[in-house]
Amino acid sequence: MPTQSTATSEHDSVPTDKCISNALPIALHRRTRILSLDIARACAALAVFLFHYGIFPFGHLGVELFFLLSGFVLALPSRHRNALAFFRARCVRLYPTYWVALSLTLLTLLWSGEKLSLPTVAANVTMLTAFLGQPYVDGVYWSLTEEIIFYVLVGATGSYHPQRNPLVLAILMALACCFHATLVGSGVIALAENGAISKATMAVKFFPFFSGGIAAATLFRRFGKNEVFSMHIIAVAFLLCVLAPFLTIFYDYSLHLPDFLSPYKGAAVGGVFGIFYLLIVGASCEHRCAGNCIGVPAMVVPGISLLRAVAFFGASTYPFYLLHERFTKTVSACIGFRICGSWGLLMLFCAVAALSMLIHIGIEKRISTRFRRMQVSDTFGRCLFQEPGAATAADGSIEACTRSP
């Protein structure tokens, strides 16, 4: 009598009720968010906002914190079956919100009377502005180029796959940065050079931050499961914490700091790493018993969790980051709004934050939901249309369905 995995009857082409019932909660559930990381995003966005409005000179390091968070998120296990699925998910995450923010910025620039060339606008639409030799419509878009380069490396190496160890990519990126820094320190190449060398420098100099995020994700996934392996990850994370401040000798991570603060730039970069790793260690110690609220105590203000409100803003920091600089300053100039003291700055921050949350709810979440439903349809399509004789796991789990042709 043939076993279930080798049976070739007509019933093999139809998924069992158990398969569907197991697949639904896995495929349809909302992604669990780590509250601590959303709060870190909120803090990073606030720091960058205060930096661009001349309040907090170290605030530009919030961008480096975003790079750490990107490395962390992309190193977590995913269900992407191949590089195409990975890049499609990244494009769905980045482009719709970016196009909305870019459109709003272009409209405000037209309102102010500023003219932009068609090649500049077209290059910015693609998000490949730096590679096309055109200026950014908004200076903050430069960090998106770094993100795209990182995504290409993750996709090309297959580090998104749960069976691959992303720590290998983290070590290779850190070594590449060290090699480039050696060339800079020895005078072989100059940071001020234009063209391909300048673009390569811009890309490589931020590799340690993405690598640090990958190491943190590996620590988060495996901390406590294997003590020897955990110690190896901690060693790699420690080396990255030391490496990044050391590289400030060669790279201008703190280019915008005033002279009297320049001696502290290495400590500032190391502090970003240190705080991030403390956050991850705390989250990894408590995530098994804390549910959605990981490593964060409760702070309730008249029935509303203050930290959850901050975390909700943290979830909408992508549109906030895209809109907080040129768009906001242009609108303020057009309507004659002057930032007078801390109250004026607070009003401006609240206005941009409110607009960002609306975009997050109306654009990001809706598109994300539709994309997940498309993934569900694809999953059940592959379940329902298995060829007769296809192998099926005995438990009828969703993983068995997704492994089918």
Short mmCIF file of C-alpha atoms in Angstrom, two decimals:
data_model
loop_
_atom_site.label_atom_id
_atom_site.label_comp_id
_atom_site.label_asym_id
_atom_site.label_seq_id
_atom_site.Cartn_x
_atom_site.Cartn_y
_atom_site.Cartn_z
CA MET A 1 0.00 0.00 0.00
CA PRO A 2 1.58 3.32 -0.99
CA THR A 3 2.36 5.87 1.67
CA GLN A 4 0.93 9.39 1.62
CA SER A 5 4.15 10.86 0.29
CA THR A 6 4.21 8.50 -2.71
CA ALA A 7 0.52 7.97 -3.43
CA THR A 8 -0.61 8.77 -6.95
CA SER A 9 -4.37 8.68 -6.58
CA GLU A 10 -6.59 11.51 -7.79
CA HIS A 11 -6.93 12.85 -4.26
CA ASP A 12 -3.23 13.80 -4.17
CA SER A 13 -3.87 16.81 -6.40
CA VAL A 14 -6.28 18.36 -3.87
CA PRO A 15 -5.01 19.81 -0.59
CA THR A 16 -6.55 18.44 2.55
CA ASP A 17 -8.75 20.48 4.88
CA LYS A 18 -5.94 20.27 7.39
CA CYS A 19 -3.53 21.83 4.92
CA ILE A 20 -5.90 24.75 4.30
CA SER A 21 -6.71 25.24 7.97
CA ASN A 22 -3.01 25.28 8.83
CA ALA A 23 -2.18 27.57 5.93
CA LEU A 24 -4.75 30.27 6.68
CA PRO A 25 -3.42 31.53 10.01
CA ILE A 26 0.14 31.42 8.72
CA ALA A 27 -0.56 33.18 5.46
CA LEU A 28 -3.15 35.70 6.61
CA HIS A 29 -1.83 36.78 9.98
CA ARG A 30 -0.48 40.28 10.36
CA ARG A 31 3.27 40.44 10.69
CA THR A 32 4.39 40.70 14.28
CA ARG A 33 6.34 43.89 14.86
CA ILE A 34 9.08 44.33 17.43
CA LEU A 35 7.98 47.28 19.49
CA SER A 36 11.52 48.12 20.57
CA LEU A 37 12.66 48.54 16.97
CA ASP A 38 9.73 50.79 16.07
CA ILE A 39 10.67 52.98 19.03
CA ALA A 40 14.28 52.99 17.79
CA ARG A 41 13.00 54.10 14.36
CA ALA A 42 11.05 56.92 16.00
CA CYS A 43 14.13 58.08 17.89
CA ALA A 44 16.24 57.94 14.71
CA ALA A 45 13.67 59.97 12.76
CA LEU A 46 13.44 62.56 15.53
CA ALA A 47 17.24 62.84 15.65
CA VAL A 48 17.47 63.42 11.89
CA PHE A 49 14.65 65.98 12.04
CA LEU A 50 16.37 67.93 14.83
CA PHE A 51 19.66 67.79 12.93
CA HIS A 52 18.18 69.27 9.76
CA TYR A 53 16.65 72.11 11.76
CA GLY A 54 19.90 72.92 13.54
CA ILE A 55 19.02 71.64 17.01
CA PHE A 56 20.97 68.40 17.46
CA PRO A 57 24.41 68.24 15.77
CA PHE A 58 24.74 64.47 16.27
CA GLY A 59 21.29 63.87 14.77
CA HIS A 60 22.64 62.82 11.37
CA LEU A 61 23.72 59.56 13.01
CA GLY A 62 20.03 58.66 13.01
CA VAL A 63 20.54 57.67 9.36
CA GLU A 64 23.26 55.24 10.43
CA LEU A 65 20.81 53.83 12.96
CA PHE A 66 18.35 53.30 10.10
CA PHE A 67 21.06 51.33 8.29
CA LEU A 68 21.55 49.15 11.36
CA LEU A 69 17.81 48.53 11.47
CA SER A 70 17.73 47.66 7.76
CA GLY A 71 20.48 45.12 8.22
CA PHE A 72 18.61 43.64 11.17
CA VAL A 73 15.25 43.35 9.40
CA LEU A 74 16.61 41.85 6.17
CA ALA A 75 18.64 39.25 8.08
CA LEU A 76 15.56 37.85 9.84
CA PRO A 77 14.08 34.65 8.34
CA SER A 78 11.81 35.31 5.36
CA ARG A 79 9.58 33.22 3.12
CA HIS A 80 11.04 34.49 -0.14
CA ARG A 81 11.54 31.51 -2.44
CA ASN A 82 14.01 33.21 -4.79
CA ALA A 83 15.75 36.47 -5.56
CA LEU A 84 12.88 37.70 -7.74
CA ALA A 85 10.40 37.32 -4.87
CA PHE A 86 12.83 39.12 -2.56
CA PHE A 87 13.32 42.08 -4.91
CA ARG A 88 9.59 42.27 -5.60
CA ALA A 89 8.87 42.52 -1.87
CA ARG A 90 11.51 45.23 -1.47
CA CYS A 91 10.11 47.23 -4.39
CA VAL A 92 6.60 47.00 -2.94
CA ARG A 93 7.99 48.24 0.36
CA LEU A 94 9.96 51.19 -1.04
CA TYR A 95 8.54 52.55 -4.27
CA PRO A 96 4.83 53.39 -3.66
CA THR A 97 5.53 55.54 -0.60
CA TYR A 98 8.58 57.06 -2.30
CA TRP A 99 6.55 58.04 -5.36
CA VAL A 100 3.90 59.68 -3.17
CA ALA A 101 6.53 61.65 -1.25
CA LEU A 102 8.35 62.59 -4.46
CA SER A 103 5.11 63.78 -6.06
CA LEU A 104 4.29 65.96 -3.06
CA THR A 105 7.80 67.41 -3.09
CA LEU A 106 7.66 68.14 -6.84
CA LEU A 107 4.29 69.88 -6.44
CA THR A 108 5.62 72.10 -3.67
CA LEU A 109 8.69 72.97 -5.74
CA LEU A 110 6.43 73.97 -8.64
CA TRP A 111 4.38 76.01 -6.17
CA SER A 112 7.53 77.84 -5.07
CA GLY A 113 8.48 78.57 -8.68
CA GLU A 114 11.52 76.31 -8.82
CA LYS A 115 12.11 74.54 -12.13
CA LEU A 116 13.57 71.06 -12.51
CA SER A 117 14.77 69.43 -15.70
CA LEU A 118 12.93 66.41 -17.07
CA PRO A 119 16.04 64.14 -16.83
CA THR A 120 16.39 65.05 -13.15
CA VAL A 121 12.76 64.21 -12.42
CA ALA A 122 12.93 60.98 -14.43
CA ALA A 123 16.11 59.88 -12.64
CA ASN A 124 14.54 60.54 -9.24
CA VAL A 125 11.46 58.53 -10.17
CA THR A 126 13.64 55.46 -10.67
CA MET A 127 15.36 55.93 -7.29
CA LEU A 128 18.66 55.30 -9.14
CA THR A 129 19.55 58.99 -9.24
CA ALA A 130 23.18 58.60 -8.15
CA PHE A 131 23.86 56.01 -10.85
CA LEU A 132 22.29 58.18 -13.55
CA GLY A 133 24.40 61.25 -12.77
CA GLN A 134 21.49 63.51 -11.79
CA PRO A 135 20.98 65.57 -8.61
CA TYR A 136 18.52 64.48 -5.94
CA VAL A 137 15.24 66.36 -5.75
CA ASP A 138 15.61 66.10 -1.98
CA GLY A 139 19.01 65.58 -0.39
CA VAL A 140 17.71 62.95 2.00
CA TYR A 141 17.18 60.54 -0.91
CA TRP A 142 20.89 59.69 -0.87
CA SER A 143 20.32 57.06 1.81
CA LEU A 144 17.94 55.17 -0.48
CA THR A 145 20.86 54.54 -2.82
CA GLU A 146 22.70 52.86 0.05
CA GLU A 147 19.64 50.74 0.79
CA ILE A 148 19.36 49.60 -2.84
CA ILE A 149 23.03 48.61 -2.93
CA PHE A 150 22.52 46.56 0.22
CA TYR A 151 19.41 44.90 -1.23
CA VAL A 152 21.36 43.94 -4.35
CA LEU A 153 24.06 42.33 -2.23
CA VAL A 154 21.50 40.43 -0.15
CA GLY A 155 19.66 39.23 -3.26
CA ALA A 156 22.83 38.31 -5.16
CA THR A 157 24.22 36.25 -2.27
CA GLY A 158 20.89 34.65 -1.37
CA SER A 159 21.22 35.88 2.23
CA TYR A 160 17.43 36.33 2.40
CA HIS A 161 17.00 32.54 2.36
CA PRO A 162 16.46 30.98 5.81
CA GLN A 163 18.98 28.24 5.02
CA ARG A 164 21.76 30.73 4.30
CA ASN A 165 23.81 32.32 7.05
CA PRO A 166 23.64 36.12 6.54
CA LEU A 167 26.57 36.53 8.94
CA VAL A 168 28.86 35.54 6.06
CA LEU A 169 27.65 38.55 4.07
CA ALA A 170 28.14 40.78 7.13
CA ILE A 171 31.77 39.69 7.49
CA LEU A 172 32.46 40.12 3.77
CA MET A 173 30.96 43.63 3.78
CA ALA A 174 33.03 44.60 6.81
CA LEU A 175 36.20 43.26 5.18
CA ALA A 176 35.42 45.16 1.98
CA CYS A 177 35.06 48.35 3.99
CA CYS A 178 38.37 47.72 5.78
CA PHE A 179 40.13 47.11 2.45
CA HIS A 180 38.71 50.33 1.01
CA ALA A 181 39.66 52.25 4.15
CA THR A 182 43.20 50.92 3.81
CA LEU A 183 43.36 52.29 0.27
CA VAL A 184 42.08 55.62 1.53
CA GLY A 185 44.55 55.71 4.43
CA SER A 186 47.50 54.83 2.22
CA GLY A 187 46.60 57.55 -0.27
CA VAL A 188 45.92 55.18 -3.16
CA ILE A 189 42.47 56.73 -3.59
CA ALA A 190 41.08 60.04 -2.37
CA LEU A 191 37.65 60.59 -0.88
CA ALA A 192 37.27 63.80 -2.86
CA GLU A 193 37.58 62.09 -6.24
CA ASN A 194 34.56 62.22 -8.50
CA GLY A 195 32.99 59.60 -10.71
CA ALA A 196 33.09 55.88 -10.02
CA ILE A 197 35.56 56.12 -7.13
CA SER A 198 33.39 58.62 -5.27
CA LYS A 199 30.28 56.44 -5.75
CA ALA A 200 32.14 53.34 -4.58
CA THR A 201 33.33 55.20 -1.49
CA MET A 202 29.82 56.38 -0.74
CA ALA A 203 28.55 52.80 -0.96
CA VAL A 204 31.31 50.97 0.91
CA LYS A 205 31.77 53.36 3.84
CA PHE A 206 28.36 52.43 5.30
CA PHE A 207 28.80 48.66 5.01
CA PRO A 208 29.71 48.22 8.71
CA PHE A 209 26.30 49.54 9.76
CA PHE A 210 24.40 47.05 7.63
CA SER A 211 26.80 44.34 8.83
CA GLY A 212 26.12 45.36 12.41
CA GLY A 213 22.40 44.97 11.84
CA ILE A 214 22.91 41.50 10.36
CA ALA A 215 25.00 40.44 13.35
CA ALA A 216 22.31 41.78 15.68
CA ALA A 217 19.62 39.80 13.84
CA THR A 218 21.70 36.61 14.08
CA LEU A 219 22.16 37.24 17.79
CA PHE A 220 18.43 37.88 18.19
CA ARG A 221 17.53 34.59 16.45
CA ARG A 222 20.06 32.34 18.15
CA PHE A 223 20.87 33.93 21.50
CA GLY A 224 20.58 31.36 24.28
CA LYS A 225 20.02 28.39 21.95
CA ASN A 226 23.70 27.58 21.54
CA GLU A 227 26.02 29.24 24.03
CA VAL A 228 29.19 28.67 21.97
CA PHE A 229 27.56 30.02 18.82
CA SER A 230 26.12 32.95 20.76
CA MET A 231 29.58 33.86 21.99
CA HIS A 232 30.90 33.78 18.40
CA ILE A 233 28.14 36.16 17.31
CA ILE A 234 28.83 38.45 20.26
CA ALA A 235 32.52 38.48 19.27
CA VAL A 236 31.64 39.50 15.70
CA ALA A 237 29.26 42.18 17.00
CA PHE A 238 31.95 43.51 19.35
CA LEU A 239 34.47 43.71 16.51
CA LEU A 240 31.96 45.68 14.43
CA CYS A 241 31.39 48.04 17.38
CA VAL A 242 35.14 48.69 17.48
CA LEU A 243 35.51 48.82 13.69
CA ALA A 244 32.93 51.52 12.99
CA PRO A 245 34.40 54.19 15.33
CA PHE A 246 37.89 53.35 14.03
CA LEU A 247 36.74 53.95 10.46
CA THR A 248 35.75 57.52 11.37
CA ILE A 249 39.47 58.25 10.92
CA PHE A 250 39.05 57.63 7.18
CA TYR A 251 35.37 58.35 6.54
CA ASP A 252 33.34 61.45 7.32
CA TYR A 253 30.49 59.81 9.21
CA SER A 254 30.33 63.06 11.19
CA LEU A 255 31.16 65.53 8.44
CA HIS A 256 28.58 68.05 9.63
CA LEU A 257 29.77 68.27 13.23
CA PRO A 258 31.20 71.60 14.41
CA ASP A 259 34.94 71.61 15.08
CA PHE A 260 34.66 71.46 18.86
CA LEU A 261 32.64 68.23 18.61
CA SER A 262 34.82 66.50 15.98
CA PRO A 263 37.03 64.72 18.55
CA TYR A 264 33.92 62.93 19.81
CA LYS A 265 32.70 61.61 16.46
CA GLY A 266 34.24 58.15 17.00
CA ALA A 267 32.57 57.86 20.39
CA ALA A 268 29.26 58.98 18.88
CA VAL A 269 29.37 56.31 16.17
CA GLY A 270 30.36 53.68 18.73
CA GLY A 271 27.53 54.84 20.95
CA VAL A 272 25.00 54.23 18.15
CA PHE A 273 26.28 50.67 17.84
CA GLY A 274 26.37 50.11 21.59
CA ILE A 275 22.83 51.36 22.23
CA PHE A 276 21.51 49.32 19.32
CA TYR A 277 23.12 46.12 20.58
CA LEU A 278 21.90 46.67 24.12
CA LEU A 279 18.41 47.05 22.69
CA ILE A 280 18.71 43.83 20.70
CA VAL A 281 20.12 41.83 23.62
CA GLY A 282 17.27 43.01 25.83
CA ALA A 283 14.74 42.13 23.16
CA SER A 284 16.25 38.69 22.52
CA CYS A 285 16.11 37.87 26.24
CA GLU A 286 12.42 38.70 26.52
CA HIS A 287 10.88 37.99 23.10
CA ARG A 288 9.78 34.47 23.99
CA CYS A 289 7.48 35.69 26.72
CA ALA A 290 6.60 39.24 25.70
CA GLY A 291 4.54 38.68 22.54
CA ASN A 292 4.39 41.82 20.43
CA CYS A 293 5.82 44.04 23.17
CA ILE A 294 9.46 42.99 23.21
CA GLY A 295 11.82 44.34 25.80
CA VAL A 296 9.71 47.42 26.52
CA PRO A 297 7.94 48.20 29.81
CA ALA A 298 4.41 49.57 29.80
CA MET A 299 3.85 53.33 30.07
CA VAL A 300 0.14 54.09 30.15
CA VAL A 301 -1.26 57.60 29.93
CA PRO A 302 -5.07 57.82 30.45
CA GLY A 303 -5.77 54.48 28.81
CA ILE A 304 -3.25 54.96 26.01
CA SER A 305 0.15 53.32 25.92
CA LEU A 306 2.67 56.11 25.33
CA LEU A 307 5.28 53.72 24.01
CA ARG A 308 2.79 52.17 21.61
CA ALA A 309 1.98 55.64 20.29
CA VAL A 310 5.70 56.29 19.77
CA ALA A 311 6.04 52.89 18.12
CA PHE A 312 3.17 53.70 15.74
CA PHE A 313 5.04 56.82 14.69
CA GLY A 314 8.13 54.61 14.34
CA ALA A 315 6.23 52.44 11.87
CA SER A 316 5.54 55.52 9.73
CA THR A 317 9.08 56.94 9.77
CA TYR A 318 9.75 56.09 6.11
CA PRO A 319 7.32 58.72 4.73
CA PHE A 320 8.34 61.06 7.55
CA TYR A 321 11.99 60.81 6.54
CA LEU A 322 11.15 61.49 2.89
CA LEU A 323 9.02 64.56 3.70
CA HIS A 324 10.66 66.20 6.68
CA GLU A 325 13.33 68.19 4.88
CA ARG A 326 12.83 69.89 1.51
CA PHE A 327 9.09 69.34 1.27
CA THR A 328 8.48 70.76 4.75
CA LYS A 329 10.83 73.69 4.35
CA THR A 330 9.37 74.59 0.95
CA VAL A 331 5.78 74.48 2.21
CA SER A 332 6.76 76.55 5.25
CA ALA A 333 8.35 79.17 2.99
CA CYS A 334 5.35 79.25 0.64
CA ILE A 335 2.80 79.82 3.39
CA GLY A 336 5.04 82.22 5.30
CA PHE A 337 5.41 80.00 8.37
CA ARG A 338 8.42 80.90 10.47
CA ILE A 339 9.87 78.51 12.98
CA CYS A 340 9.94 80.61 16.12
CA GLY A 341 11.43 78.72 19.05
CA SER A 342 10.64 75.24 20.27
CA TRP A 343 6.85 75.63 19.93
CA GLY A 344 7.09 76.41 16.21
CA LEU A 345 9.40 73.44 15.71
CA LEU A 346 7.01 71.21 17.64
CA MET A 347 4.07 72.32 15.49
CA LEU A 348 6.09 71.60 12.34
CA PHE A 349 7.11 68.17 13.62
CA CYS A 350 3.53 67.25 14.53
CA ALA A 351 2.24 68.36 11.12
CA VAL A 352 4.78 66.27 9.21
CA ALA A 353 4.26 63.32 11.56
CA ALA A 354 0.48 63.47 11.03
CA LEU A 355 0.89 63.55 7.24
CA SER A 356 3.33 60.64 7.44
CA MET A 357 0.92 58.57 9.50
CA LEU A 358 -1.84 59.23 6.96
CA ILE A 359 0.44 58.01 4.17
CA HIS A 360 1.40 55.00 6.27
CA ILE A 361 -2.22 54.05 6.87
CA GLY A 362 -3.57 54.96 3.43
CA ILE A 363 -0.69 53.79 1.24
CA GLU A 364 1.84 51.58 3.00
CA LYS A 365 -0.54 49.39 4.98
CA ARG A 366 -3.05 48.97 2.16
CA ILE A 367 -0.42 47.99 -0.38
CA SER A 368 1.24 45.70 2.14
CA THR A 369 -2.10 43.98 2.82
CA ARG A 370 -2.82 43.52 -0.89
CA PHE A 371 0.67 42.16 -1.44
CA ARG A 372 0.21 39.61 1.36
CA ARG A 373 -3.11 38.56 -0.17
CA MET A 374 -1.38 38.04 -3.49
CA GLN A 375 1.16 35.86 -1.72
CA VAL A 376 -1.69 33.89 -0.12
CA SER A 377 -3.33 33.40 -3.52
CA ASP A 378 -0.03 32.21 -4.92
CA THR A 379 0.44 29.84 -2.00
CA PHE A 380 -3.02 28.26 -2.34
CA GLY A 381 -2.69 28.22 -6.11
CA ARG A 382 0.37 26.06 -5.76
CA CYS A 383 -1.46 23.90 -3.20
CA LEU A 384 -4.59 23.47 -5.30
CA PHE A 385 -2.84 22.80 -8.55
CA GLN A 386 -0.23 20.29 -7.46
CA GLU A 387 0.44 17.77 -10.13
CA PRO A 388 -0.71 14.22 -9.32
CA GLY A 389 2.04 12.34 -7.63
CA ALA A 390 3.60 15.44 -6.07
CA ALA A 391 5.08 14.82 -2.65
CA THR A 392 3.01 16.01 0.28
CA ALA A 393 4.16 16.07 3.87
CA ALA A 394 2.28 13.84 6.26
CA ASP A 395 1.21 16.74 8.46
CA GLY A 396 -0.28 18.70 5.54
CA SER A 397 1.48 21.84 6.68
CA ILE A 398 1.78 25.03 4.64
CA GLU A 399 5.51 24.40 4.23
CA ALA A 400 4.66 21.21 2.42
CA CYS A 401 2.39 23.16 0.05
CA THR A 402 5.01 25.80 -0.67
CA ARG A 403 7.58 23.16 -1.55
CA SER A 404 5.38 21.75 -4.28
CA PRO A 405 6.05 22.63 -7.95
#
